[in-house]
Structures are given as structure tokens and as C-alpha cells.
PDB file of C-alpha atoms in Angstrom:
ATOM      1  CA  MET A  20      49.649 -42.792 -81.266  1.00  0.00           C
ATOM      2  CA  PRO A  21      48.082 -44.981 -78.551  1.00  0.00           C
ATOM      3  CA  SER A  22      49.344 -48.528 -78.356  1.00  0.00           C
ATOM      4  CA  LYS A  23      46.871 -51.321 -77.746  1.00  0.00           C
ATOM      5  CA  TYR A  24      49.670 -53.734 -76.937  1.00  0.00           C
ATOM      6  CA  GLN A  25      50.911 -54.195 -73.376  1.00  0.00           C
ATOM      7  CA  PRO A  26      54.470 -55.144 -72.467  1.00  0.00           C
ATOM      8  CA  VAL A  27      54.953 -58.872 -72.284  1.00  0.00           C
ATOM      9  CA  SER A  28      56.052 -60.313 -68.980  1.00  0.00           C
ATOM     10  CA  PRO A  29      57.379 -63.862 -68.884  1.00  0.00           C
ATOM     11  CA  LYS A  30      55.051 -66.301 -67.179  1.00  0.00           C
ATOM     12  CA  ILE A  31      55.585 -69.954 -66.639  1.00  0.00           C
ATOM     13  CA  THR A  32      52.472 -72.011 -66.917  1.00  0.00           C
ATOM     14  CA  GLY A  33      51.973 -75.594 -65.928  1.00  0.00           C
ATOM     15  CA  THR A  34      55.109 -75.851 -63.792  1.00  0.00           C
ATOM     16  CA  ASP A  35      56.669 -73.703 -61.146  1.00  0.00           C
ATOM     17  CA  ALA A  36      60.173 -72.422 -61.885  1.00  0.00           C
ATOM     18  CA  ARG A  37      61.194 -72.581 -58.216  1.00  0.00           C
ATOM     19  CA  ARG A  38      63.087 -75.594 -57.005  1.00  0.00           C
ATOM     20  CA  VAL A  39      61.043 -77.056 -54.203  1.00  0.00           C
ATOM     21  CA  HIS A  40      63.030 -79.071 -51.671  1.00  0.00           C
ATOM     22  CA  THR A  41      61.465 -81.396 -49.110  1.00  0.00           C
ATOM     23  CA  ARG A  42      62.838 -80.547 -45.654  1.00  0.00           C
ATOM     24  CA  LEU A  43      63.670 -83.779 -43.783  1.00  0.00           C
ATOM     25  CA  ALA A  44      63.686 -84.053 -40.004  1.00  0.00           C
ATOM     26  CA  SER A  45      65.344 -87.472 -40.250  1.00  0.00           C
ATOM     27  CA  LEU A  46      66.965 -89.588 -42.937  1.00  0.00           C
ATOM     28  CA  ALA A  47      64.305 -92.214 -42.187  1.00  0.00           C
ATOM     29  CA  GLN A  48      61.977 -89.934 -44.239  1.00  0.00           C
ATOM     30  CA  LEU A  49      64.349 -90.010 -47.234  1.00  0.00           C
ATOM     31  CA  PRO A  50      62.490 -90.439 -50.539  1.00  0.00           C
ATOM     32  CA  GLU A  51      63.934 -92.680 -53.253  1.00  0.00           C
ATOM     33  CA  LYS A  52      64.220 -89.691 -55.614  1.00  0.00           C
ATOM     34  CA  GLY A  53      63.616 -85.956 -55.355  1.00  0.00           C
ATOM     35  CA  ARG A  54      64.987 -82.680 -54.024  1.00  0.00           C
ATOM     36  CA  ILE A  55      65.715 -82.629 -50.300  1.00  0.00           C
ATOM     37  CA  GLU A  56      67.172 -80.431 -47.549  1.00  0.00           C
ATOM     38  CA  HIS A  57      68.600 -81.935 -44.370  1.00  0.00           C
ATOM     39  CA  VAL A  58      70.949 -81.228 -41.468  1.00  0.00           C
ATOM     40  CA  GLY A  59      73.204 -84.073 -40.393  1.00  0.00           C
ATOM     41  CA  TYR A  60      76.711 -85.094 -39.408  1.00  0.00           C
ATOM     42  CA  ILE A  61      79.488 -86.373 -41.625  1.00  0.00           C
ATOM     43  CA  GLN A  62      80.291 -89.913 -40.537  1.00  0.00           C
ATOM     44  CA  SER A  63      83.068 -90.731 -43.004  1.00  0.00           C
ATOM     45  CA  VAL A  64      84.948 -89.278 -45.974  1.00  0.00           C
ATOM     46  CA  SER A  65      86.553 -91.168 -48.860  1.00  0.00           C
ATOM     47  CA  TYR A  66      88.684 -90.067 -51.772  1.00  0.00           C
ATOM     48  CA  SER A  67      89.064 -91.314 -55.337  1.00  0.00           C
ATOM     49  CA  ALA A  68      91.949 -93.578 -56.244  1.00  0.00           C
ATOM     50  CA  PRO A  69      95.105 -92.076 -57.740  1.00  0.00           C
ATOM     51  CA  GLY A  70      94.937 -91.994 -61.501  1.00  0.00           C
ATOM     52  CA  SER A  71      91.134 -91.717 -61.598  1.00  0.00           C
ATOM     53  CA  ALA A  72      88.975 -88.618 -61.897  1.00  0.00           C
ATOM     54  CA  PRO A  73      89.007 -86.558 -58.672  1.00  0.00           C
ATOM     55  CA  GLN A  74      86.012 -87.220 -56.441  1.00  0.00           C
ATOM     56  CA  LEU A  75      85.351 -86.848 -52.724  1.00  0.00           C
ATOM     57  CA  SER A  76      82.498 -88.751 -51.032  1.00  0.00           C
ATOM     58  CA  ALA A  77      81.048 -88.051 -47.582  1.00  0.00           C
ATOM     59  CA  ASP A  78      78.543 -90.277 -45.784  1.00  0.00           C
ATOM     60  CA  VAL A  79      76.079 -88.282 -43.658  1.00  0.00           C
ATOM     61  CA  VAL A  80      73.929 -89.546 -40.756  1.00  0.00           C
ATOM     62  CA  ASP A  81      71.344 -87.885 -38.480  1.00  0.00           C
ATOM     63  CA  GLN A  82      73.370 -87.942 -35.255  1.00  0.00           C
ATOM     64  CA  PRO A  83      77.078 -88.305 -34.498  1.00  0.00           C
ATOM     65  CA  SER A  84      77.949 -91.641 -32.997  1.00  0.00           C
ATOM     66  CA  SER A  85      80.870 -92.668 -30.829  1.00  0.00           C
ATOM     67  CA  MET A  86      80.202 -96.356 -31.517  1.00  0.00           C
ATOM     68  CA  ARG A  87      80.184 -97.820 -34.991  1.00  0.00           C
ATOM     69  CA  ALA A  88      76.880 -99.449 -35.899  1.00  0.00           C
ATOM     70  CA  PRO A  89      76.867-102.370 -38.333  1.00  0.00           C
ATOM     71  CA  ARG A  90      77.011-101.148 -41.937  1.00  0.00           C
ATOM     72  CA  GLY A  91      73.583-100.548 -43.446  1.00  0.00           C
ATOM     73  CA  THR A  92      71.676-100.375 -40.148  1.00  0.00           C
ATOM     74  CA  VAL A  93      71.791 -96.585 -39.761  1.00  0.00           C
ATOM     75  CA  PRO A  94      69.997 -94.459 -42.384  1.00  0.00           C
ATOM     76  CA  HIS A  95      72.620 -92.479 -44.289  1.00  0.00           C
ATOM     77  CA  ILE A  96      73.111 -90.551 -47.494  1.00  0.00           C
ATOM     78  CA  ARG A  97      76.210 -90.102 -49.629  1.00  0.00           C
ATOM     79  CA  LEU A  98      77.309 -86.673 -50.840  1.00  0.00           C
ATOM     80  CA  ARG A  99      79.623 -86.793 -53.861  1.00  0.00           C
ATOM     81  CA  PHE A 100      81.743 -83.808 -54.835  1.00  0.00           C
ATOM     82  CA  MET A 101      82.801 -84.413 -58.435  1.00  0.00           C
ATOM     83  CA  GLY A 102      86.089 -82.927 -59.664  1.00  0.00           C
ATOM     84  CA  GLN A 103      87.300 -82.254 -56.113  1.00  0.00           C
ATOM     85  CA  LYS A 104      90.329 -83.813 -54.414  1.00  0.00           C
ATOM     86  CA  SER A 105      89.336 -82.078 -51.184  1.00  0.00           C
ATOM     87  CA  VAL A 106      86.539 -79.815 -49.988  1.00  0.00           C
ATOM     88  CA  PRO A 107      87.255 -77.302 -47.198  1.00  0.00           C
ATOM     89  CA  GLY A 108      85.471 -78.186 -43.973  1.00  0.00           C
ATOM     90  CA  ILE A 109      84.260 -81.612 -45.110  1.00  0.00           C
ATOM     91  CA  ARG A 110      85.605 -84.048 -42.508  1.00  0.00           C
ATOM     92  CA  PRO A 111      84.150 -86.615 -40.079  1.00  0.00           C
ATOM     93  CA  GLY A 112      82.174 -85.170 -37.166  1.00  0.00           C
ATOM     94  CA  VAL A 113      81.235 -81.906 -38.896  1.00  0.00           C
ATOM     95  CA  LYS A 114      77.603 -80.768 -38.759  1.00  0.00           C
ATOM     96  CA  ILE A 115      76.398 -79.903 -42.246  1.00  0.00           C
ATOM     97  CA  GLU A 116      73.229 -78.492 -43.788  1.00  0.00           C
ATOM     98  CA  TYR A 117      72.894 -79.639 -47.389  1.00  0.00           C
ATOM     99  CA  SER A 118      70.422 -79.796 -50.253  1.00  0.00           C
ATOM    100  CA  GLY A 119      70.201 -81.329 -53.694  1.00  0.00           C
ATOM    101  CA  MET A 120      68.642 -83.977 -55.891  1.00  0.00           C
ATOM    102  CA  VAL A 121      68.778 -87.428 -54.304  1.00  0.00           C
ATOM    103  CA  ALA A 122      68.831 -90.603 -56.386  1.00  0.00           C
ATOM    104  CA  PRO A 123      69.868 -94.189 -55.635  1.00  0.00           C
ATOM    105  CA  VAL A 124      73.392 -95.044 -56.816  1.00  0.00           C
ATOM    106  CA  GLU A 125      74.431 -98.645 -56.141  1.00  0.00           C
ATOM    107  CA  GLN A 126      71.406 -98.809 -53.790  1.00  0.00           C
ATOM    108  CA  ILE A 127      72.719 -95.908 -51.677  1.00  0.00           C
ATOM    109  CA  PRO A 128      70.860 -92.558 -51.645  1.00  0.00           C
ATOM    110  CA  THR A 129      73.308 -90.108 -53.235  1.00  0.00           C
ATOM    111  CA  ILE A 130      73.475 -86.383 -54.006  1.00  0.00           C
ATOM    112  CA  TYR A 131      76.032 -85.179 -56.553  1.00  0.00           C
ATOM    113  CA  ASN A 132      77.601 -81.749 -55.974  1.00  0.00           C
ATOM    114  CA  PRO A 133      75.215 -80.688 -53.177  1.00  0.00           C
ATOM    115  CA  ARG A 134      74.792 -77.169 -51.912  1.00  0.00           C
ATOM    116  CA  TYR A 135      76.042 -77.141 -48.342  1.00  0.00           C
ATOM    117  CA  ILE A 136      76.750 -75.002 -45.295  1.00  0.00           C
ATOM    118  CA  ILE A 137      78.990 -76.027 -42.416  1.00  0.00           C
ATOM    119  CA  VAL A 138      76.909 -75.498 -39.257  1.00  0.00           C
ATOM    120  CA  PRO A 139      78.900 -74.144 -36.296  1.00  0.00           C
ATOM    121  CA  VAL A 140      78.554 -76.214 -33.129  1.00  0.00           C
ATOM    122  CA  ALA A 141      78.788 -74.534 -29.710  1.00  0.00           C
ATOM    123  CA  ARG A 142      81.621 -75.934 -27.647  1.00  0.00           C
ATOM    124  CA  GLY A 143      81.157 -76.118 -23.943  1.00  0.00           C
TER     125      GLY A 143
END
């Protein structure tokens, strides 16, 4: 008995199922909202207060700096790790490659629970 019906394969029409991230060369190119990928350096790390929900925040900049620039003059992004008291490898000075959905939170570009890789730095 020949079948005139073909197997159905799922197809997505109208939108692409892949998550497309914009690769940034610098945080100066940071969009207000959207998916991004970037490589930068952790400038500072802060922890949630005792008695509140665990959360670790890391501010990331393009280049490490030995001198502190006035707050708000250097483009930066905040990575927030929800439910975490600490995250292995996340500390000031570490080079990190990260990606996620950026959105302004209290007028600071922020990514919640980003995907990240600690980038090894050659020591000389």
C-alpha cells in the first residue's frame, strides 16, 4: 500500500530558532537591549547583603586599568549571577568571555546569569 504522505519535519517559519548574538569589539558599541558576546576584564565584584537572596555582581570593562577612572566615565557592563554566593574564577582582574541578553537595570547595562568562559592570560 503506497503512502502519499511524507514524514513531517519540524520547520520554523517567520523567525529563526537560533540565538543570534552581536559580537562587540568594545563596550562603546553596547546596544541598549539585545543579545551580545564580548571579551573583557572584571573590574570589581560585589556580593549581596546577609539576609537577602544570594547574588554576585561583577562589573566588566574593555581593558584592565591600574588607575581608577571616575565612576561612569568608562563604558562597563554588570554581570549578575542570581542565587550564587560565589562563582569560581570570578574575581577582579580576570579576563572573561561572556554572552547573554543585555538590558538596562538602574541605567546600567546588565546581563543576568550570563554564559561565560574564563580566558587564560599568558604570563611573562
